[in-house]
Amino acid sequence: MDAEIKNEGAATGGIAADRLRSIIERVERLEEERKALAGDIKDIFSEAKSAGFDVKVIKQIIRLRKQEPAEIEEQETLLDIYRRALGM
């Protein structure tokens, strides 16, 4: 019977409980880190705003820096076409 109890801790219903627990705990730790990082990023944007920078523009630049130059050029071309179509 002791052998059954040990096996139950290791695998229940074909599931390796220790491995499952490890995965869940790792995800939980990463979610906590993500929450802390989000708070840090928010603080940086607050700092930028108090220094007189436009946070919306900073976020837009960050998005652009993640894109490939060809993607940016395509978007700018379309934006220009749409503006001219609307008489802007």
mmCIF file with all atom_site columns, N, CA and C in Angstrom, residues 3 20 29 34 37-38 47-48 53 56 66 73-75 77 82 84:
data_model
loop_
_atom_site.group_PDB
_atom_site.id
_atom_site.type_symbol
_atom_site.label_atom_id
_atom_site.label_alt_id
_atom_site.label_comp_id
_atom_site.label_asym_id
_atom_site.label_entity_id
_atom_site.label_seq_id
_atom_site.pdbx_PDB_ins_code
_atom_site.Cartn_x
_atom_site.Cartn_y
_atom_site.Cartn_z
_atom_site.occupancy
_atom_site.B_iso_or_equiv
_atom_site.pdbx_formal_charge
_atom_site.auth_seq_id
_atom_site.auth_comp_id
_atom_site.auth_asym_id
_atom_site.auth_atom_id
_atom_site.pdbx_PDB_model_num
ATOM 1  N N  . ALA A 1 3  ? 3.661  1.646  -1.498  1.00 0.00 ? 3  ALA A N  1
ATOM 2  C CA . ALA A 1 3  ? 4.110  1.819  -2.878  1.00 0.00 ? 3  ALA A CA 1
ATOM 3  C C  . ALA A 1 3  ? 3.038  2.530  -3.692  1.00 0.00 ? 3  ALA A C  1
ATOM 4  N N  . LEU A 1 20 ? 3.981  18.494 -13.609 1.00 0.00 ? 20 LEU A N  1
ATOM 5  C CA . LEU A 1 20 ? 2.877  19.435 -13.767 1.00 0.00 ? 20 LEU A CA 1
ATOM 6  C C  . LEU A 1 20 ? 3.013  20.589 -12.782 1.00 0.00 ? 20 LEU A C  1
ATOM 7  N N  . ARG A 1 29 ? 5.640  32.132 -11.535 1.00 0.00 ? 29 ARG A N  1
ATOM 8  C CA . ARG A 1 29 ? 6.780  33.021 -11.270 1.00 0.00 ? 29 ARG A CA 1
ATOM 9  C C  . ARG A 1 29 ? 6.968  34.015 -12.411 1.00 0.00 ? 29 ARG A C  1
ATOM 10 N N  . ARG A 1 34 ? 6.410  39.374 -14.896 1.00 0.00 ? 34 ARG A N  1
ATOM 11 C CA . ARG A 1 34 ? 5.795  40.213 -15.929 1.00 0.00 ? 34 ARG A CA 1
ATOM 12 C C  . ARG A 1 34 ? 5.044  41.372 -15.287 1.00 0.00 ? 34 ARG A C  1
ATOM 13 N N  . LEU A 1 37 ? 7.587  43.856 -14.171 1.00 0.00 ? 37 LEU A N  1
ATOM 14 C CA . LEU A 1 37 ? 8.126  44.576 -15.323 1.00 0.00 ? 37 LEU A CA 1
ATOM 15 C C  . LEU A 1 37 ? 7.124  45.589 -15.869 1.00 0.00 ? 37 LEU A C  1
ATOM 16 N N  . ALA A 1 38 ? 5.857  45.222 -15.897 1.00 0.00 ? 38 ALA A N  1
ATOM 17 C CA . ALA A 1 38 ? 4.820  46.152 -16.370 1.00 0.00 ? 38 ALA A CA 1
ATOM 18 C C  . ALA A 1 38 ? 4.782  47.388 -15.474 1.00 0.00 ? 38 ALA A C  1
ATOM 19 N N  . GLU A 1 47 ? 7.821  58.877 -15.842 1.00 0.00 ? 47 GLU A N  1
ATOM 20 C CA . GLU A 1 47 ? 9.028  59.704 -15.820 1.00 0.00 ? 47 GLU A CA 1
ATOM 21 C C  . GLU A 1 47 ? 9.153  60.504 -17.111 1.00 0.00 ? 47 GLU A C  1
ATOM 22 N N  . ALA A 1 48 ? 8.903  59.827 -18.245 1.00 0.00 ? 48 ALA A N  1
ATOM 23 C CA . ALA A 1 48 ? 8.983  60.501 -19.541 1.00 0.00 ? 48 ALA A CA 1
ATOM 24 C C  . ALA A 1 48 ? 7.952  61.626 -19.625 1.00 0.00 ? 48 ALA A C  1
ATOM 25 N N  . PHE A 1 53 ? 7.851  64.669 -22.307 1.00 0.00 ? 53 PHE A N  1
ATOM 26 C CA . PHE A 1 53 ? 7.728  63.878 -23.530 1.00 0.00 ? 53 PHE A CA 1
ATOM 27 C C  . PHE A 1 53 ? 6.296  63.397 -23.711 1.00 0.00 ? 53 PHE A C  1
ATOM 28 N N  . LYS A 1 56 ? 2.428  58.850 -25.914 1.00 0.00 ? 56 LYS A N  1
ATOM 29 C CA . LYS A 1 56 ? 1.836  58.182 -27.079 1.00 0.00 ? 56 LYS A CA 1
ATOM 30 C C  . LYS A 1 56 ? 2.842  58.092 -28.221 1.00 0.00 ? 56 LYS A C  1
ATOM 31 N N  . LYS A 1 66 ? 10.310 47.956 -33.683 1.00 0.00 ? 66 LYS A N  1
ATOM 32 C CA . LYS A 1 66 ? 10.154 46.502 -33.728 1.00 0.00 ? 66 LYS A CA 1
ATOM 33 C C  . LYS A 1 66 ? 9.890  45.998 -35.147 1.00 0.00 ? 66 LYS A C  1
ATOM 34 N N  . GLU A 1 73 ? 7.953  51.441 -44.325 1.00 0.00 ? 73 GLU A N  1
ATOM 35 C CA . GLU A 1 73 ? 7.800  52.182 -45.578 1.00 0.00 ? 73 GLU A CA 1
ATOM 36 C C  . GLU A 1 73 ? 6.430  51.929 -46.208 1.00 0.00 ? 73 GLU A C  1
ATOM 37 N N  . GLU A 1 74 ? 5.992  50.677 -46.171 1.00 0.00 ? 74 GLU A N  1
ATOM 38 C CA . GLU A 1 74 ? 4.679  50.335 -46.730 1.00 0.00 ? 74 GLU A CA 1
ATOM 39 C C  . GLU A 1 74 ? 3.562  51.049 -45.977 1.00 0.00 ? 74 GLU A C  1
ATOM 40 N N  . GLN A 1 75 ? 3.648  51.065 -44.658 1.00 0.00 ? 75 GLN A N  1
ATOM 41 C CA . GLN A 1 75 ? 2.626  51.737 -43.854 1.00 0.00 ? 75 GLN A CA 1
ATOM 42 C C  . GLN A 1 75 ? 2.614  53.238 -44.106 1.00 0.00 ? 75 GLN A C  1
ATOM 43 N N  . THR A 1 77 ? 3.595  54.762 -46.814 1.00 0.00 ? 77 THR A N  1
ATOM 44 C CA . THR A 1 77 ? 3.064  54.986 -48.160 1.00 0.00 ? 77 THR A CA 1
ATOM 45 C C  . THR A 1 77 ? 1.542  54.936 -48.148 1.00 0.00 ? 77 THR A C  1
ATOM 46 N N  . TYR A 1 82 ? -3.864 57.435 -48.181 1.00 0.00 ? 82 TYR A N  1
ATOM 47 C CA . TYR A 1 82 ? -5.154 57.642 -47.509 1.00 0.00 ? 82 TYR A CA 1
ATOM 48 C C  . TYR A 1 82 ? -5.358 59.112 -47.160 1.00 0.00 ? 82 TYR A C  1
ATOM 49 N N  . ARG A 1 84 ? -4.086 61.743 -48.734 1.00 0.00 ? 84 ARG A N  1
ATOM 50 C CA . ARG A 1 84 ? -4.392 62.476 -49.973 1.00 0.00 ? 84 ARG A CA 1
ATOM 51 C C  . ARG A 1 84 ? -5.814 62.178 -50.441 1.00 0.00 ? 84 ARG A C  1
#
